[in-house]
Amino acid sequence: MGQGRIYLTFPVCLINNALTDIRKTTDNIMNYCGYVNAMKAAGTIEARMAAAGRYCGLTWGNWQKVYESGKLLFELIPAHSPMTSINKDIIFDFYKNDKSEFEIVCFLAFAALRSIIQTKPYCKITNGFLLARMAGLRSSKDITRIPDAIKKYDNRYQLDKIKKELQNAWGLKLYARYTRGFYVSFKMNKYEDLVYEVEKRRKSNIEKLRKETQHQAISRANDRLFPTAP
């Protein structure tokens, strides 16, 4: 948690129907987090749910309903599902207020990126991996399961539009100059820090390739100079 901010951590698969019903999706997220955090507390179920509400910064209208819904979701979600973490205020904003489809798509992309980056300062991803996680899927290997509602954003124009919005309004730093895929970060304070790390890595890889090429050339030259006897 950042100072003054509360983050809700949940399986990214919970966003899989967000374009159909974002209010239900965010309700499920809050119910899941309520139940999970209640299980970490002590006392009666009511006391646990009260503690979970304080921890999550949420007020339950009907704590029994939240508990039962969260419990069902928890039991249905496969073990070791990829997790994401989003500021509670963002989730509640999408729960309470009407949002355009593009705003919801950006929410999905944000959740997807957070689930991929996790605690790393930055990482490299592909468009296929991004789209898969936006659909709540585990990896780009599941790309055939991406629903049409997400698949229609699988083109350069739409993806560039989403990436620009995330950079302008969601705190994303993105670098994709002469790279296969693109590098992203939410943690780095300066954009130049991300560029520096990517270019440093590129220089390191180039030097590694140069040394390997040199080693192979020397090996082949030695084979010519000192051929193995038949």
mmCIF file of C-alpha atoms in Angstrom:
data_model
loop_
_atom_site.group_PDB
_atom_site.id
_atom_site.type_symbol
_atom_site.label_atom_id
_atom_site.label_comp_id
_atom_site.label_asym_id
_atom_site.label_seq_id
_atom_site.Cartn_x
_atom_site.Cartn_y
_atom_site.Cartn_z
ATOM 1 C CA MET A 1 0.000 0.000 0.000
ATOM 2 C CA GLY A 2 1.143 3.494 -0.806
ATOM 3 C CA GLN A 3 0.626 6.253 1.718
ATOM 4 C CA GLY A 4 -3.064 7.134 1.879
ATOM 5 C CA ARG A 5 -3.927 4.532 -0.746
ATOM 6 C CA ILE A 6 -5.552 1.159 -0.360
ATOM 7 C CA TYR A 7 -4.966 -1.512 -2.976
ATOM 8 C CA LEU A 8 -7.245 -4.486 -3.537
ATOM 9 C CA THR A 9 -5.501 -7.644 -4.705
ATOM 10 C CA PHE A 10 -7.531 -10.174 -6.667
ATOM 11 C CA PRO A 11 -7.243 -12.840 -9.417
ATOM 12 C CA VAL A 12 -7.135 -11.223 -12.832
ATOM 13 C CA CYS A 13 -9.673 -13.783 -14.079
ATOM 14 C CA LEU A 14 -12.350 -11.769 -12.248
ATOM 15 C CA ILE A 15 -12.218 -9.156 -15.024
ATOM 16 C CA ASN A 16 -13.190 -11.597 -17.770
ATOM 17 C CA ASN A 17 -16.754 -10.230 -18.154
ATOM 18 C CA ALA A 18 -16.057 -6.576 -17.446
ATOM 19 C CA LEU A 19 -17.094 -5.355 -20.902
ATOM 20 C CA THR A 20 -20.453 -7.052 -20.415
ATOM 21 C CA ASP A 21 -21.052 -5.793 -16.867
ATOM 22 C CA ILE A 22 -18.378 -3.639 -15.233
ATOM 23 C CA ARG A 23 -20.534 -3.024 -12.158
ATOM 24 C CA LYS A 24 -20.877 -6.745 -11.513
ATOM 25 C CA THR A 25 -17.165 -7.207 -12.125
ATOM 26 C CA THR A 26 -16.123 -4.567 -9.607
ATOM 27 C CA ASP A 27 -18.722 -5.861 -7.149
ATOM 28 C CA ASN A 28 -17.162 -9.328 -7.439
ATOM 29 C CA ILE A 29 -13.699 -7.848 -6.885
ATOM 30 C CA MET A 30 -14.791 -6.117 -3.678
ATOM 31 C CA ASN A 31 -16.672 -9.199 -2.439
ATOM 32 C CA TYR A 32 -13.670 -11.438 -3.128
ATOM 33 C CA CYS A 33 -11.316 -9.089 -1.294
ATOM 34 C CA GLY A 34 -13.772 -8.777 1.582
ATOM 35 C CA TYR A 35 -13.933 -12.531 2.053
ATOM 36 C CA VAL A 36 -10.189 -13.123 1.663
ATOM 37 C CA ASN A 37 -9.286 -10.433 4.170
ATOM 38 C CA ALA A 38 -12.000 -11.605 6.564
ATOM 39 C CA MET A 39 -10.351 -15.026 6.604
ATOM 40 C CA LYS A 40 -7.154 -13.375 7.845
ATOM 41 C CA ALA A 41 -8.925 -11.750 10.802
ATOM 42 C CA ALA A 42 -10.092 -13.216 14.108
ATOM 43 C CA GLY A 43 -13.452 -13.486 15.857
ATOM 44 C CA THR A 44 -16.961 -14.142 14.578
ATOM 45 C CA ILE A 45 -17.696 -13.893 10.861
ATOM 46 C CA GLU A 46 -19.377 -10.536 11.440
ATOM 47 C CA ALA A 47 -16.316 -9.259 13.316
ATOM 48 C CA ARG A 48 -14.043 -10.594 10.597
ATOM 49 C CA MET A 49 -16.053 -8.862 7.887
ATOM 50 C CA ALA A 50 -15.954 -5.624 9.853
ATOM 51 C CA ALA A 51 -12.166 -5.925 10.085
ATOM 52 C CA ALA A 52 -11.981 -6.684 6.353
ATOM 53 C CA GLY A 53 -14.063 -3.613 5.595
ATOM 54 C CA ARG A 54 -11.677 -1.428 7.573
ATOM 55 C CA TYR A 55 -8.673 -2.993 5.866
ATOM 56 C CA CYS A 56 -10.163 -2.587 2.377
ATOM 57 C CA GLY A 57 -11.560 0.878 3.066
ATOM 58 C CA LEU A 58 -15.063 -0.333 2.194
ATOM 59 C CA THR A 59 -18.443 -0.264 3.937
ATOM 60 C CA TRP A 60 -20.572 -3.365 3.444
ATOM 61 C CA GLY A 61 -24.259 -2.744 2.818
ATOM 62 C CA ASN A 62 -24.941 -6.410 3.609
ATOM 63 C CA TRP A 63 -21.903 -8.151 5.049
ATOM 64 C CA GLN A 64 -23.537 -11.610 4.917
ATOM 65 C CA LYS A 65 -24.147 -11.262 1.171
ATOM 66 C CA VAL A 66 -20.599 -10.024 0.601
ATOM 67 C CA TYR A 67 -19.212 -12.936 2.609
ATOM 68 C CA GLU A 68 -21.217 -15.579 0.740
ATOM 69 C CA SER A 69 -20.474 -14.092 -2.680
ATOM 70 C CA GLY A 70 -16.776 -13.734 -1.883
ATOM 71 C CA LYS A 71 -16.591 -17.270 -0.518
ATOM 72 C CA LEU A 72 -18.173 -18.702 -3.684
ATOM 73 C CA LEU A 73 -15.789 -16.755 -5.914
ATOM 74 C CA PHE A 74 -12.792 -17.840 -3.843
ATOM 75 C CA GLU A 75 -13.781 -21.497 -4.117
ATOM 76 C CA LEU A 76 -14.366 -21.319 -7.885
ATOM 77 C CA ILE A 77 -11.075 -19.645 -8.797
ATOM 78 C CA PRO A 78 -8.298 -22.094 -9.799
ATOM 79 C CA ALA A 79 -5.249 -22.320 -7.562
ATOM 80 C CA HIS A 80 -2.222 -20.221 -8.494
ATOM 81 C CA SER A 81 -4.270 -17.867 -10.668
ATOM 82 C CA PRO A 82 -2.392 -14.704 -11.731
ATOM 83 C CA MET A 83 -3.149 -11.811 -9.382
ATOM 84 C CA THR A 84 -3.444 -8.098 -9.946
ATOM 85 C CA SER A 85 -3.702 -5.143 -7.579
ATOM 86 C CA ILE A 86 -5.628 -1.895 -8.115
ATOM 87 C CA ASN A 87 -6.296 1.179 -6.018
ATOM 88 C CA LYS A 88 -9.606 0.766 -4.197
ATOM 89 C CA ASP A 89 -10.753 4.238 -5.299
ATOM 90 C CA ILE A 90 -10.404 3.284 -8.963
ATOM 91 C CA ILE A 91 -12.402 0.093 -8.463
ATOM 92 C CA PHE A 92 -15.151 1.911 -6.569
ATOM 93 C CA ASP A 93 -15.263 4.635 -9.237
ATOM 94 C CA PHE A 94 -15.960 2.008 -11.903
ATOM 95 C CA TYR A 95 -18.525 0.373 -9.603
ATOM 96 C CA LYS A 96 -20.411 3.569 -8.877
ATOM 97 C CA ASN A 97 -20.184 5.623 -12.084
ATOM 98 C CA ASP A 98 -21.125 5.054 -15.710
ATOM 99 C CA LYS A 99 -18.115 4.403 -17.934
ATOM 100 C CA SER A 100 -17.628 4.291 -21.691
ATOM 101 C CA GLU A 101 -16.441 1.094 -23.340
ATOM 102 C CA PHE A 102 -13.034 2.644 -23.980
ATOM 103 C CA GLU A 103 -12.698 3.601 -20.304
ATOM 104 C CA ILE A 104 -13.496 0.027 -19.322
ATOM 105 C CA VAL A 105 -10.998 -1.313 -21.862
ATOM 106 C CA CYS A 106 -8.320 0.921 -20.340
ATOM 107 C CA PHE A 107 -9.268 -0.405 -16.888
ATOM 108 C CA LEU A 108 -8.778 -3.943 -18.219
ATOM 109 C CA ALA A 109 -5.418 -3.047 -19.772
ATOM 110 C CA PHE A 110 -4.309 -1.449 -16.504
ATOM 111 C CA ALA A 111 -5.335 -4.533 -14.513
ATOM 112 C CA ALA A 112 -3.621 -6.740 -17.092
ATOM 113 C CA LEU A 113 -0.354 -4.831 -16.947
ATOM 114 C CA ARG A 114 -0.383 -4.769 -13.149
ATOM 115 C CA SER A 115 -0.824 -8.554 -13.140
ATOM 116 C CA ILE A 116 2.137 -8.993 -15.493
ATOM 117 C CA ILE A 117 4.552 -6.512 -13.907
ATOM 118 C CA GLN A 118 3.723 -7.521 -10.323
ATOM 119 C CA THR A 119 6.526 -6.209 -8.072
ATOM 120 C CA LYS A 120 9.135 -5.857 -10.834
ATOM 121 C CA PRO A 121 10.377 -2.345 -11.614
ATOM 122 C CA TYR A 122 9.750 -2.994 -15.300
ATOM 123 C CA CYS A 123 9.248 -5.836 -17.744
ATOM 124 C CA LYS A 124 8.867 -6.659 -21.413
ATOM 125 C CA ILE A 125 5.570 -7.936 -22.789
ATOM 126 C CA THR A 126 3.824 -8.527 -26.119
ATOM 127 C CA ASN A 127 0.479 -7.367 -27.451
ATOM 128 C CA GLY A 128 -0.762 -10.956 -27.376
ATOM 129 C CA PHE A 129 0.058 -11.325 -23.682
ATOM 130 C CA LEU A 130 -1.583 -7.984 -22.905
ATOM 131 C CA LEU A 131 -4.803 -8.953 -24.717
ATOM 132 C CA ALA A 132 -4.885 -12.369 -23.035
ATOM 133 C CA ARG A 133 -4.622 -10.823 -19.572
ATOM 134 C CA MET A 134 -7.224 -8.178 -20.500
ATOM 135 C CA ALA A 135 -9.560 -11.135 -21.034
ATOM 136 C CA GLY A 136 -8.597 -12.542 -17.626
ATOM 137 C CA LEU A 137 -6.549 -15.366 -19.146
ATOM 138 C CA ARG A 138 -3.289 -16.771 -17.811
ATOM 139 C CA SER A 139 -0.988 -16.402 -20.824
ATOM 140 C CA SER A 140 -0.733 -15.661 -24.537
ATOM 141 C CA LYS A 141 -1.031 -19.425 -25.108
ATOM 142 C CA ASP A 142 -4.738 -18.919 -24.340
ATOM 143 C CA ILE A 143 -5.102 -16.376 -27.155
ATOM 144 C CA THR A 144 -7.665 -18.534 -28.986
ATOM 145 C CA ARG A 145 -9.964 -18.115 -25.973
ATOM 146 C CA ILE A 146 -9.971 -14.314 -26.144
ATOM 147 C CA PRO A 147 -13.603 -13.203 -26.614
ATOM 148 C CA ASP A 148 -14.634 -11.062 -29.581
ATOM 149 C CA ALA A 149 -15.271 -8.106 -27.259
ATOM 150 C CA ILE A 150 -11.520 -7.987 -26.557
ATOM 151 C CA LYS A 151 -10.331 -9.370 -29.891
ATOM 152 C CA LYS A 152 -11.662 -6.342 -31.772
ATOM 153 C CA TYR A 153 -8.948 -4.280 -30.063
ATOM 154 C CA ASP A 154 -6.262 -6.504 -31.555
ATOM 155 C CA ASN A 155 -4.994 -4.002 -34.114
ATOM 156 C CA ARG A 156 -2.314 -1.356 -34.076
ATOM 157 C CA TYR A 157 -4.678 1.634 -34.011
ATOM 158 C CA GLN A 158 -6.677 0.435 -30.998
ATOM 159 C CA LEU A 159 -3.677 -0.859 -29.058
ATOM 160 C CA ASP A 160 -1.746 2.376 -29.612
ATOM 161 C CA LYS A 161 -4.796 4.331 -28.442
ATOM 162 C CA ILE A 162 -5.033 2.244 -25.255
ATOM 163 C CA LYS A 163 -1.301 2.535 -24.559
ATOM 164 C CA LYS A 164 -1.367 6.317 -25.040
ATOM 165 C CA GLU A 165 -4.279 6.686 -22.638
ATOM 166 C CA LEU A 166 -2.534 4.558 -20.021
ATOM 167 C CA GLN A 167 0.542 6.739 -20.347
ATOM 168 C CA ASN A 168 -1.464 9.976 -20.186
ATOM 169 C CA ALA A 169 -3.900 9.120 -17.394
ATOM 170 C CA TRP A 170 -2.896 5.894 -15.608
ATOM 171 C CA GLY A 171 0.769 6.465 -14.757
ATOM 172 C CA LEU A 172 2.237 3.995 -17.248
ATOM 173 C CA LYS A 173 5.725 4.420 -18.673
ATOM 174 C CA LEU A 174 6.237 2.573 -21.962
ATOM 175 C CA TYR A 175 9.212 2.200 -24.284
ATOM 176 C CA ALA A 176 9.180 0.366 -27.602
ATOM 177 C CA ARG A 177 11.989 1.743 -29.771
ATOM 178 C CA TYR A 178 13.440 -1.040 -31.925
ATOM 179 C CA THR A 179 12.157 -3.717 -29.568
ATOM 180 C CA ARG A 180 10.137 -6.846 -30.131
ATOM 181 C CA GLY A 181 7.234 -6.281 -27.811
ATOM 182 C CA PHE A 182 7.415 -3.315 -25.463
ATOM 183 C CA TYR A 183 8.741 -2.438 -22.023
ATOM 184 C CA VAL A 184 6.450 -1.099 -19.297
ATOM 185 C CA SER A 185 6.755 0.238 -15.775
ATOM 186 C CA PHE A 186 4.576 1.786 -13.094
ATOM 187 C CA LYS A 187 7.301 2.042 -10.466
ATOM 188 C CA MET A 188 10.034 4.040 -12.171
ATOM 189 C CA ASN A 189 9.816 7.724 -11.338
ATOM 190 C CA LYS A 190 11.339 8.964 -14.576
ATOM 191 C CA TYR A 191 10.716 7.845 -18.129
ATOM 192 C CA GLU A 192 14.425 8.141 -18.842
ATOM 193 C CA ASP A 193 15.081 5.508 -16.155
ATOM 194 C CA LEU A 194 13.072 2.976 -18.147
ATOM 195 C CA VAL A 195 14.822 3.968 -21.385
ATOM 196 C CA TYR A 196 18.204 3.645 -19.668
ATOM 197 C CA GLU A 197 17.472 0.119 -18.388
ATOM 198 C CA VAL A 198 16.207 -1.057 -21.780
ATOM 199 C CA GLU A 199 19.127 0.416 -23.706
ATOM 200 C CA LYS A 200 21.603 -0.941 -21.142
ATOM 201 C CA ARG A 201 20.096 -4.364 -21.584
ATOM 202 C CA ARG A 202 20.219 -4.009 -25.361
ATOM 203 C CA LYS A 203 23.935 -2.998 -25.208
ATOM 204 C CA SER A 204 24.650 -5.966 -22.946
ATOM 205 C CA ASN A 205 22.931 -8.342 -25.380
ATOM 206 C CA ILE A 206 24.821 -6.880 -28.325
ATOM 207 C CA GLU A 207 28.125 -7.343 -26.494
ATOM 208 C CA LYS A 208 27.172 -10.903 -25.562
ATOM 209 C CA LEU A 209 26.322 -11.674 -29.211
ATOM 210 C CA ARG A 210 29.605 -10.103 -30.368
ATOM 211 C CA LYS A 211 31.619 -12.276 -27.988
ATOM 212 C CA GLU A 212 29.720 -15.409 -28.986
ATOM 213 C CA THR A 213 30.240 -14.650 -32.691
ATOM 214 C CA GLN A 214 33.929 -14.042 -32.063
ATOM 215 C CA HIS A 215 34.244 -17.294 -30.119
ATOM 216 C CA GLN A 216 32.583 -19.265 -32.927
ATOM 217 C CA ALA A 217 34.832 -17.643 -35.541
ATOM 218 C CA ILE A 218 37.980 -18.544 -33.556
ATOM 219 C CA SER A 219 36.730 -22.104 -33.130
ATOM 220 C CA ARG A 220 36.096 -22.504 -36.862
ATOM 221 C CA ALA A 221 39.481 -20.973 -37.713
ATOM 222 C CA ASN A 222 41.237 -23.422 -35.365
ATOM 223 C CA ASP A 223 39.377 -26.299 -36.989
ATOM 224 C CA ARG A 224 40.762 -25.172 -40.348
ATOM 225 C CA LEU A 225 44.290 -24.707 -39.004
ATOM 226 C CA PHE A 226 44.348 -27.932 -37.022
ATOM 227 C CA PRO A 227 41.948 -30.338 -38.728
ATOM 228 C CA THR A 228 41.096 -33.513 -36.902
ATOM 229 C CA ALA A 229 42.855 -36.507 -38.460
ATOM 230 C CA PRO A 230 40.495 -38.909 -40.276
#
